[in-house]
Amino acid sequence: MTKAWSILPDEWKPILTERGLRAFRADQILQALYRDYITDWDQATTLPKDFRETLKTEFPLTRAETLDVSESADGTKKLLIGFDDGQAVETVLIPATGRFTQCISTQVGCAMGCAFCASGAQGVVRSLTADEIVAEYMAGRRLGEITNIVVMGMGEPFANYDETLRALKLINAGRGPNLGARHITLSTCGVVPGFARLADEGIQFELSVSLHAPNDALRSQLMPVNRRWPLDELLAACAAYTERTKRIITFEYTVIKGVNDSRACAEELARQVRRVPMAKVNLIPLSPVAHRPDFQTPDEATMMMFLDVLMKHHVQTMLRRSRGRDANAACGQLRLRHLTKRA
Ligand code: SAH
């Protein structure tokens, strides 16, 4: 038995042949999976009934059920996606002019324990498999054509590297969903071994790195991963990555009031980022999280000051608006609410 959503489009023919099944059915299968977005093999009506029965047992479709939806005033939709073992993750759909971005999760919870992040508040339950990640994408895809994916939901993609990459390669595949690699962004908190592995793939995915602090003392306080891979190691891995791939790295910097928002922090951040050729910075105001009421959103003037300092140092910087806040869209919040409701 192999999960259908874990099979790359080009693998279908050989897999069918290997199991003594008719390889010419592969095209009809791909049509059903990636044009009709079936949730059950019985919906693949171009296939004969007995063949559908075989598919059901040999290549089951992973169930990803939408358990809860919350929609915010700006049109952002957050879905809670449940799997057969009762575990659930969040995926967020963000409409913008000419874009429909899906934010996907790769783990149930997260082991990284960043202080400001709701996903890490309860640790990690388990990693998603490739077919579950694809099924999660499909739940979003049924609501509209996805133009961009950001792997910025629950979980650390480099802590679930193989399954995450398999899912992204499938979503990128020409005879599958065919979403361009440059439209798919991976985000890591700085799990250093992942950088060389991703560079080795030779696929032009975009890469974001969650920095959030410009020195080890502060970063280790906010992000435990920094104790394992401190800034020197992280930035060296980033520099090696951009040199190897000639691809930009985007540093994410969530600004937290009174914590990492001083002018000195901005100056230090500019110095650090300039150690990496081809780096950009995204500044994001903190989304408040229930478990850390002491962490607050900075005011507009602070964001502008930060931006100003970085620009003066010729660091390419973007100010990001947080979207969907009224839909509990700050990482991990919908699942937390769901867990609380159940408890
Ligand atoms: N584990 C990956 C991807 C998931 S988090 C990573 O760390 O990059 C996606 C982004 O949201 C990260 O930059 C993360 O630090 C940020 N984030 C988490 N909680 C946040 C909050 N409360 N407000 C703003 N950004 C937050």
Coordinates of N, CA and C and ligand atoms in Angstrom, one line a residue, residues 110 112 114 116-118 151-157 187-189 208-210 212 223 252 254 284-289 330-331 333, ligand 1:
C110 N 5.1 22.0 17.3 CA 6.5 22.3 16.9 C 7.4 22.1 18.1
M112 N 10.4 23.5 18.4 CA 11.4 24.5 18.5 C 11.2 25.5 19.6
C114 N 10.0 28.6 20.1 CA 10.2 30.0 20.1 C 9.2 30.7 21.1
F116 N 7.6 33.5 21.3 CA 6.5 34.3 20.9 C 5.6 33.5 20.0
C117 N 5.8 32.2 19.8 CA 5.0 31.5 18.8 C 4.0 30.5 19.4
A118 N 2.8 30.6 19.0 CA 1.7 29.7 19.6 C 1.9 28.3 19.2
V151 N 5.7 28.0 3.5 CA 5.8 27.0 4.5 C 6.0 27.7 5.9
M152 N 5.0 28.4 6.3 CA 5.1 29.2 7.5 C 4.0 28.9 8.5
G153 N 3.4 27.7 8.3 CA 2.4 27.3 9.3 C 3.1 26.7 10.5
M154 N 2.4 25.7 11.1 CA 2.9 25.0 12.2 C 4.1 24.1 11.8
G155 N 5.1 24.1 12.7 CA 6.2 23.1 12.5 C 7.4 23.7 11.9
E156 N 8.5 23.0 12.0 CA 9.8 23.4 11.4 C 10.1 22.5 10.2
P157 N 10.0 23.1 9.0 CA 10.2 22.2 7.8 C 11.5 21.5 7.8
S187 N 10.4 28.3 5.1 CA 10.9 29.2 6.2 C 11.4 28.3 7.3
T188 N 12.6 28.6 7.8 CA 13.2 27.9 8.9 C 13.7 28.8 10.0
C189 N 13.6 28.2 11.2 CA 14.1 29.0 12.4 C 15.6 28.9 12.5
S208 N 13.3 31.5 3.4 CA 13.3 32.6 4.5 C 13.9 32.0 5.7
V209 N 14.5 32.9 6.5 CA 15.1 32.5 7.8 C 14.6 33.4 8.9
S210 N 14.0 32.8 9.9 CA 13.5 33.5 11.0 C 14.6 33.9 11.9
H212 N 14.8 37.3 14.0 CA 14.1 37.9 15.2 C 15.0 38.5 16.3
M223 N 14.6 32.2 21.0 CA 14.6 31.0 20.1 C 15.6 30.0 20.6
E252 N 13.4 37.0 8.3 CA 12.2 37.5 8.9 C 12.6 38.0 10.3
T254 N 10.5 39.5 13.4 CA 9.3 39.9 14.1 C 9.6 40.9 15.2
I284 N 8.2 42.3 10.5 CA 6.8 42.0 10.8 C 6.4 42.4 12.2
P285 N 5.4 43.1 12.4 CA 5.0 43.4 13.8 C 4.5 42.1 14.5
L286 N 4.8 41.9 15.7 CA 4.3 40.7 16.4 C 2.8 40.6 16.4
S287 N 2.3 39.4 16.2 CA 0.9 39.1 16.4 C 0.8 38.6 17.9
P288 N 0.0 39.3 18.7 CA -0.1 38.9 20.1 C -0.5 37.4 20.2
V289 N 0.1 36.7 21.2 CA -0.3 35.3 21.5 C -0.7 35.2 22.9
A330 N -2.6 34.2 13.8 CA -1.2 34.2 14.2 C -0.9 32.7 14.6
C331 N 0.2 32.3 14.1 CA 0.6 30.9 14.2 C 0.1 30.0 15.3
Q333 N -2.8 29.5 16.6 CA -3.9 29.9 17.5 C -5.2 29.1 17.3
Ligands
SAH1 N1 9.4 27.0 11.8 C1 9.5 27.9 10.7 C2 8.2 28.2 10.0 C3 6.9 28.5 10.9 S1 6.7 30.1 11.6 C4 10.2 29.2 11.1 O1 10.4 29.4 12.2 O2 10.5 30.0 10.2 C5 6.6 31.3 10.4 C6 7.0 32.6 10.8 O3 6.1 33.2 11.7 C7 8.4 32.6 11.5 O4 9.2 33.7 11.1 C8 8.0 32.8 12.9 O5 9.0 33.2 13.7 C9 6.8 33.8 12.8 N2 6.0 33.9 14.0 C10 5.7 33.0 14.9 N3 4.9 33.5 15.9 C11 4.7 34.8 15.6 C12 4.0 35.9 16.2 N4 3.3 35.7 17.3 N5 4.0 37.1 15.5 C13 4.7 37.3 14.4 N6 5.4 36.3 13.8 C14 5.4 35.1 14.4

